Amino acid sequence: MRRMCLVIAVLSLASLGLPALASAAPTVSFTLRAVPIPGFPHTGNILGAGTDARLELRIAGSEYFDSPPPLIGARFYAPTGVVLHTAGFVTCPEEALTARGPEACPRASRAGPVGSLLGSVTFAGERIDEIGELVSFFRPGGGFDYYAIGHTPVEVEALATGRLMRIAPSGGYGIEEEEFIPLIATVPEGPDASVRSISGTFGGALRTHGLTVYYLRLPKTCPAAGFPLKFEAIFAEAGDPSKPESVTAFDKAPCPPR
């Protein structure tokens, strides 16, 4: 099964990248917003509240067949104070996704509504857009797996695997999401697929023994400058995974209104 790293993670706005020249790296920008969890009141962009995370990721470049280089990995860093609670959530094993795709997973293991993605593939000798769907699942041990499905102009099914974990606080960050992906070939001996954009909402909540548990919860306090956010995209330079090329984007998420 071919697998694709379409990253995902969680929270806010703007970016830092390098100019998209033929000899330069692609540019990366993202926004991540705390949004309400459907069916659970008093959630979303509220200090200390449970939340889903709405991601908008954009990649621009023309270094690889007039498109960005293939994305082979990513790391996202969320602020210190974000509470991660993974126990009790239904998960879908990677082996099941690899063998049978999303149909193998319990409905309760989905980590949000179906998202969307835009990529570049080679078809009939041309580099053209591929629009697809992105389905997210809670991963055993914590984190999300992302299954991408594209139908036109080529059939693509790709799995991004990763982990979401607490880290020792540093630089204002306390949560890391890391995603992994091999290259995705779209035609025999042809260029691999590129990612241009990803949109999706991730997270969730459950009620158990009379209590509500949130997968993600915002910090109880917010720095005056806003929540710090960082995203590191890792590309295969010229399509060669042995030559990883990193582009880092930073952002500050505005503090929730009081």
mmCIF file of C-alpha atoms in Angstrom:
data_model
loop_
_atom_site.group_PDB
_atom_site.id
_atom_site.type_symbol
_atom_site.label_atom_id
_atom_site.label_comp_id
_atom_site.label_asym_id
_atom_site.label_seq_id
_atom_site.Cartn_x
_atom_site.Cartn_y
_atom_site.Cartn_z
ATOM 1 C CA MET A 1 0.000 0.000 0.000
ATOM 2 C CA ARG A 2 1.407 3.360 -0.965
ATOM 3 C CA ARG A 3 1.335 5.833 1.863
ATOM 4 C CA MET A 4 1.340 9.544 1.977
ATOM 5 C CA CYS A 5 2.244 11.995 4.716
ATOM 6 C CA LEU A 6 -0.441 14.612 4.758
ATOM 7 C CA VAL A 7 0.141 16.157 7.941
ATOM 8 C CA ILE A 8 -2.015 16.954 10.617
ATOM 9 C CA ALA A 9 -1.985 18.294 13.923
ATOM 10 C CA VAL A 10 -3.445 21.250 15.633
ATOM 11 C CA LEU A 11 -3.761 25.286 16.002
ATOM 12 C CA SER A 12 -3.274 28.920 14.100
ATOM 13 C CA LEU A 13 -2.162 31.713 11.559
ATOM 14 C CA ALA A 14 0.660 32.876 9.168
ATOM 15 C CA SER A 15 4.051 31.506 8.241
ATOM 16 C CA LEU A 16 7.725 31.846 7.652
ATOM 17 C CA GLY A 17 9.277 30.258 4.553
ATOM 18 C CA LEU A 18 11.866 30.718 1.846
ATOM 19 C CA PRO A 19 11.325 32.198 -1.631
ATOM 20 C CA ALA A 20 9.912 29.746 -4.176
ATOM 21 C CA LEU A 21 12.698 30.014 -6.732
ATOM 22 C CA ALA A 22 13.858 27.141 -8.874
ATOM 23 C CA SER A 23 16.925 26.665 -6.640
ATOM 24 C CA ALA A 24 15.185 27.488 -3.351
ATOM 25 C CA ALA A 25 12.885 25.713 -0.962
ATOM 26 C CA PRO A 26 9.082 25.861 -1.172
ATOM 27 C CA THR A 27 7.133 28.206 1.076
ATOM 28 C CA VAL A 28 4.845 26.909 3.806
ATOM 29 C CA SER A 29 2.011 28.706 5.595
ATOM 30 C CA PHE A 30 -0.652 27.495 8.001
ATOM 31 C CA THR A 31 -3.512 28.565 10.208
ATOM 32 C CA LEU A 32 -4.864 26.532 13.083
ATOM 33 C CA ARG A 33 -7.971 27.612 14.972
ATOM 34 C CA ALA A 34 -9.614 26.268 18.098
ATOM 35 C CA VAL A 35 -13.221 25.466 17.125
ATOM 36 C CA PRO A 36 -16.214 23.993 18.999
ATOM 37 C CA ILE A 37 -16.677 20.234 19.178
ATOM 38 C CA PRO A 38 -20.058 19.388 17.609
ATOM 39 C CA GLY A 39 -22.570 18.300 20.236
ATOM 40 C CA PHE A 40 -20.481 19.514 23.174
ATOM 41 C CA PRO A 41 -21.371 22.977 24.529
ATOM 42 C CA HIS A 42 -18.812 25.386 25.972
ATOM 43 C CA THR A 43 -15.991 24.066 23.763
ATOM 44 C CA GLY A 44 -13.745 25.745 21.227
ATOM 45 C CA ASN A 45 -11.756 28.955 21.591
ATOM 46 C CA ILE A 46 -12.190 29.214 25.368
ATOM 47 C CA LEU A 47 -9.351 29.103 27.901
ATOM 48 C CA GLY A 48 -9.251 25.703 29.608
ATOM 49 C CA ALA A 49 -12.009 24.261 27.404
ATOM 50 C CA GLY A 50 -12.081 21.191 25.232
ATOM 51 C CA THR A 51 -11.556 21.960 21.577
ATOM 52 C CA ASP A 52 -11.236 20.671 18.047
ATOM 53 C CA ALA A 53 -8.475 22.086 15.857
ATOM 54 C CA ARG A 54 -9.181 23.472 12.378
ATOM 55 C CA LEU A 55 -6.091 23.311 10.121
ATOM 56 C CA GLU A 56 -5.457 25.144 6.849
ATOM 57 C CA LEU A 57 -2.059 24.283 5.355
ATOM 58 C CA ARG A 58 -0.620 25.770 2.154
ATOM 59 C CA ILE A 59 2.555 24.815 0.272
ATOM 60 C CA ALA A 60 3.814 26.750 -2.736
ATOM 61 C CA GLY A 61 6.744 26.035 -5.006
ATOM 62 C CA SER A 62 7.881 25.049 -8.482
ATOM 63 C CA GLU A 63 11.118 23.214 -7.684
ATOM 64 C CA TYR A 64 9.851 19.758 -8.692
ATOM 65 C CA PHE A 65 8.246 19.532 -12.136
ATOM 66 C CA ASP A 66 6.625 22.943 -11.606
ATOM 67 C CA SER A 67 5.234 21.879 -8.204
ATOM 68 C CA PRO A 68 6.573 21.615 -4.644
ATOM 69 C CA PRO A 69 8.877 18.693 -3.858
ATOM 70 C CA PRO A 70 7.241 15.583 -2.373
ATOM 71 C CA LEU A 71 6.370 15.918 1.313
ATOM 72 C CA ILE A 72 7.964 13.102 3.324
ATOM 73 C CA GLY A 73 7.436 14.229 6.910
ATOM 74 C CA ALA A 74 6.264 16.960 9.247
ATOM 75 C CA ARG A 75 6.431 18.113 12.854
ATOM 76 C CA PHE A 76 3.957 20.418 14.554
ATOM 77 C CA TYR A 77 4.532 22.052 17.933
ATOM 78 C CA ALA A 78 1.628 23.296 20.086
ATOM 79 C CA PRO A 79 1.837 25.501 23.182
ATOM 80 C CA THR A 80 2.775 24.511 26.707
ATOM 81 C CA GLY A 81 -0.402 24.034 28.710
ATOM 82 C CA VAL A 82 -2.382 22.214 26.003
ATOM 83 C CA VAL A 83 -3.884 19.135 27.671
ATOM 84 C CA LEU A 84 -3.739 15.890 25.691
ATOM 85 C CA HIS A 85 -6.005 13.041 26.857
ATOM 86 C CA THR A 86 -5.974 9.935 24.640
ATOM 87 C CA ALA A 87 -7.259 7.237 27.018
ATOM 88 C CA GLY A 88 -10.729 5.846 26.336
ATOM 89 C CA PHE A 89 -10.980 6.891 22.692
ATOM 90 C CA VAL A 90 -11.679 4.176 20.126
ATOM 91 C CA THR A 91 -8.672 3.736 17.823
ATOM 92 C CA CYS A 92 -7.937 2.144 14.453
ATOM 93 C CA PRO A 93 -4.754 0.049 14.118
ATOM 94 C CA GLU A 94 -2.375 1.015 11.329
ATOM 95 C CA GLU A 95 -2.413 -2.585 10.099
ATOM 96 C CA ALA A 96 -6.163 -2.418 9.468
ATOM 97 C CA LEU A 97 -5.895 0.853 7.557
ATOM 98 C CA THR A 98 -3.031 -0.498 5.475
ATOM 99 C CA ALA A 99 -4.861 -3.709 4.619
ATOM 100 C CA ARG A 100 -8.397 -2.479 3.975
ATOM 101 C CA GLY A 101 -8.512 1.304 4.203
ATOM 102 C CA PRO A 102 -11.048 3.400 6.153
ATOM 103 C CA GLU A 103 -13.763 0.739 5.897
ATOM 104 C CA ALA A 104 -11.721 -1.391 8.315
ATOM 105 C CA CYS A 105 -12.028 1.171 11.107
ATOM 106 C CA PRO A 106 -14.831 1.602 13.661
ATOM 107 C CA ARG A 107 -16.875 4.718 13.020
ATOM 108 C CA ALA A 108 -16.059 5.923 16.554
ATOM 109 C CA SER A 109 -12.347 5.912 15.744
ATOM 110 C CA ARG A 110 -12.698 8.851 13.349
ATOM 111 C CA ALA A 111 -10.975 11.950 14.657
ATOM 112 C CA GLY A 112 -13.079 14.497 12.783
ATOM 113 C CA PRO A 113 -15.137 15.113 9.653
ATOM 114 C CA VAL A 114 -13.760 14.319 6.208
ATOM 115 C CA GLY A 115 -11.248 16.968 5.168
ATOM 116 C CA SER A 116 -9.837 17.906 1.784
ATOM 117 C CA LEU A 117 -6.483 18.106 0.070
ATOM 118 C CA LEU A 118 -5.013 19.400 -3.160
ATOM 119 C CA GLY A 119 -1.968 17.805 -4.738
ATOM 120 C CA SER A 120 -0.028 17.614 -7.976
ATOM 121 C CA VAL A 121 0.319 14.376 -9.952
ATOM 122 C CA THR A 122 1.641 13.394 -13.342
ATOM 123 C CA PHE A 123 -0.912 12.175 -15.867
ATOM 124 C CA ALA A 124 -0.512 11.772 -19.648
ATOM 125 C CA GLY A 125 2.865 13.469 -19.436
ATOM 126 C CA GLU A 126 1.523 16.580 -17.680
ATOM 127 C CA ARG A 127 1.683 17.849 -14.115
ATOM 128 C CA ILE A 128 -1.911 18.533 -13.040
ATOM 129 C CA ASP A 129 -4.018 19.011 -9.895
ATOM 130 C CA GLU A 130 -5.499 16.116 -7.927
ATOM 131 C CA ILE A 131 -8.327 16.885 -5.485
ATOM 132 C CA GLY A 132 -8.878 14.354 -2.729
ATOM 133 C CA GLU A 133 -10.454 13.597 0.624
ATOM 134 C CA LEU A 134 -8.668 13.254 3.942
ATOM 135 C CA VAL A 135 -10.037 10.923 6.636
ATOM 136 C CA SER A 136 -8.481 11.068 10.120
ATOM 137 C CA PHE A 137 -8.420 8.382 12.813
ATOM 138 C CA PHE A 138 -7.346 8.149 16.436
ATOM 139 C CA ARG A 139 -4.132 6.168 16.570
ATOM 140 C CA PRO A 140 -3.303 3.569 19.263
ATOM 141 C CA GLY A 141 -0.856 5.109 21.707
ATOM 142 C CA GLY A 142 -1.933 8.668 20.944
ATOM 143 C CA GLY A 143 -2.103 10.808 17.840
ATOM 144 C CA PHE A 144 -3.740 10.724 14.439
ATOM 145 C CA ASP A 145 -3.376 8.721 11.244
ATOM 146 C CA TYR A 146 -4.538 10.352 8.018
ATOM 147 C CA TYR A 147 -5.875 8.436 5.027
ATOM 148 C CA ALA A 148 -5.936 10.324 1.710
ATOM 149 C CA ILE A 149 -8.168 9.263 -1.175
ATOM 150 C CA GLY A 150 -7.966 10.729 -4.678
ATOM 151 C CA HIS A 151 -9.938 9.675 -7.748
ATOM 152 C CA THR A 152 -9.287 12.160 -10.562
ATOM 153 C CA PRO A 153 -7.202 12.129 -12.679
ATOM 154 C CA VAL A 154 -5.534 9.118 -11.018
ATOM 155 C CA GLU A 155 -6.594 6.742 -8.246
ATOM 156 C CA VAL A 156 -4.544 7.380 -5.110
ATOM 157 C CA GLU A 157 -4.905 5.917 -1.623
ATOM 158 C CA ALA A 158 -2.252 7.046 0.822
ATOM 159 C CA LEU A 159 -1.692 6.688 4.570
ATOM 160 C CA ALA A 160 0.172 9.146 6.797
ATOM 161 C CA THR A 161 1.184 7.731 10.161
ATOM 162 C CA GLY A 162 2.424 9.594 13.181
ATOM 163 C CA ARG A 163 2.316 10.281 16.864
ATOM 164 C CA LEU A 164 1.091 13.058 19.139
ATOM 165 C CA MET A 165 2.863 13.408 22.466
ATOM 166 C CA ARG A 166 3.795 15.662 25.333
ATOM 167 C CA ILE A 167 7.355 16.979 25.324
ATOM 168 C CA ALA A 168 9.495 18.774 27.904
ATOM 169 C CA PRO A 169 8.466 22.445 27.673
ATOM 170 C CA SER A 170 10.877 24.425 25.514
ATOM 171 C CA GLY A 171 10.442 27.681 23.646
ATOM 172 C CA GLY A 172 6.807 27.849 24.742
ATOM 173 C CA TYR A 173 5.956 24.468 23.183
ATOM 174 C CA GLY A 174 4.696 21.445 25.103
ATOM 175 C CA ILE A 175 3.046 19.153 22.507
ATOM 176 C CA GLU A 176 4.616 17.645 19.376
ATOM 177 C CA GLU A 177 2.926 15.870 16.481
ATOM 178 C CA GLU A 178 5.219 14.002 14.102
ATOM 179 C CA GLU A 179 4.139 12.463 10.792
ATOM 180 C CA PHE A 180 5.923 9.992 8.501
ATOM 181 C CA ILE A 181 5.519 9.206 4.780
ATOM 182 C CA PRO A 182 7.252 7.467 1.915
ATOM 183 C CA LEU A 183 7.076 8.768 -1.638
ATOM 184 C CA ILE A 184 3.868 8.295 -3.671
ATOM 185 C CA ALA A 185 4.315 7.288 -7.299
ATOM 186 C CA THR A 186 1.421 8.219 -9.593
ATOM 187 C CA VAL A 187 2.683 6.695 -12.839
ATOM 188 C CA PRO A 188 5.401 4.053 -13.381
ATOM 189 C CA GLU A 189 8.867 5.633 -13.427
ATOM 190 C CA GLY A 190 7.248 9.082 -13.270
ATOM 191 C CA PRO A 191 7.487 11.952 -10.767
ATOM 192 C CA ASP A 192 5.984 11.427 -7.328
ATOM 193 C CA ALA A 193 2.961 13.263 -5.982
ATOM 194 C CA SER A 194 3.252 16.664 -4.310
ATOM 195 C CA VAL A 195 1.019 18.273 -1.679
ATOM 196 C CA ARG A 196 -0.256 21.834 -2.209
ATOM 197 C CA SER A 197 -2.892 22.251 0.500
ATOM 198 C CA ILE A 198 -4.696 20.451 3.316
ATOM 199 C CA SER A 199 -7.885 21.462 5.142
ATOM 200 C CA GLY A 200 -9.334 19.544 8.061
ATOM 201 C CA THR A 201 -10.670 19.548 11.596
ATOM 202 C CA PHE A 202 -9.272 17.159 14.190
ATOM 203 C CA GLY A 203 -10.004 16.208 17.789
ATOM 204 C CA GLY A 204 -13.031 14.928 19.645
ATOM 205 C CA ALA A 205 -14.745 14.238 22.935
ATOM 206 C CA LEU A 206 -16.560 11.386 24.638
ATOM 207 C CA ARG A 207 -18.894 10.915 27.563
ATOM 208 C CA THR A 208 -18.017 8.150 29.985
ATOM 209 C CA HIS A 209 -19.373 7.373 33.481
ATOM 210 C CA GLY A 210 -21.166 10.692 33.547
ATOM 211 C CA LEU A 211 -18.038 12.663 32.678
ATOM 212 C CA THR A 212 -16.972 14.372 29.454
ATOM 213 C CA VAL A 213 -13.420 13.738 28.239
ATOM 214 C CA TYR A 214 -11.777 15.941 25.604
ATOM 215 C CA TYR A 215 -8.948 14.724 23.371
ATOM 216 C CA LEU A 216 -7.526 18.262 23.332
ATOM 217 C CA ARG A 217 -8.016 21.051 25.814
ATOM 218 C CA LEU A 218 -6.722 24.624 25.540
ATOM 219 C CA PRO A 219 -4.363 26.011 28.200
ATOM 220 C CA LYS A 220 -5.947 27.835 31.133
ATOM 221 C CA THR A 221 -3.802 30.914 30.519
ATOM 222 C CA CYS A 222 -2.519 32.654 27.394
ATOM 223 C CA PRO A 223 0.734 34.621 26.965
ATOM 224 C CA ALA A 224 0.250 38.309 26.190
ATOM 225 C CA ALA A 225 1.694 37.781 22.699
ATOM 226 C CA GLY A 226 -0.598 34.822 21.983
ATOM 227 C CA PHE A 227 -0.016 31.073 21.777
ATOM 228 C CA PRO A 228 3.263 30.153 19.995
ATOM 229 C CA LEU A 229 2.967 27.647 17.140
ATOM 230 C CA LYS A 230 5.554 26.001 14.903
ATOM 231 C CA PHE A 231 5.303 23.734 11.870
ATOM 232 C CA GLU A 232 8.231 21.995 10.182
ATOM 233 C CA ALA A 233 7.631 20.503 6.726
ATOM 234 C CA ILE A 234 10.192 18.006 5.428
ATOM 235 C CA PHE A 235 10.517 17.591 1.666
ATOM 236 C CA ALA A 236 12.446 15.203 -0.571
ATOM 237 C CA GLU A 237 14.773 17.539 -2.446
ATOM 238 C CA ALA A 238 14.438 16.837 -6.193
ATOM 239 C CA GLY A 239 12.301 13.840 -5.201
ATOM 240 C CA ASP A 240 15.186 12.152 -3.355
ATOM 241 C CA PRO A 241 14.236 11.154 0.235
ATOM 242 C CA SER A 242 17.930 10.759 1.102
ATOM 243 C CA LYS A 243 18.150 14.555 0.755
ATOM 244 C CA PRO A 244 15.577 15.870 3.250
ATOM 245 C CA GLU A 245 14.901 19.587 3.084
ATOM 246 C CA SER A 246 13.123 21.347 5.958
ATOM 247 C CA VAL A 247 11.036 24.513 5.900
ATOM 248 C CA THR A 248 9.793 25.938 9.186
ATOM 249 C CA ALA A 249 6.760 28.168 9.669
ATOM 250 C CA PHE A 250 5.970 30.068 12.882
ATOM 251 C CA ASP A 251 2.782 31.629 14.121
ATOM 252 C CA LYS A 252 1.078 33.172 17.127
ATOM 253 C CA ALA A 253 -2.538 32.216 17.793
ATOM 254 C CA PRO A 254 -4.459 35.144 19.311
ATOM 255 C CA CYS A 255 -5.621 34.642 22.886
ATOM 256 C CA PRO A 256 -9.297 33.650 23.269
ATOM 257 C CA PRO A 257 -11.668 36.502 24.165
ATOM 258 C CA ARG A 258 -12.427 36.789 27.842
#
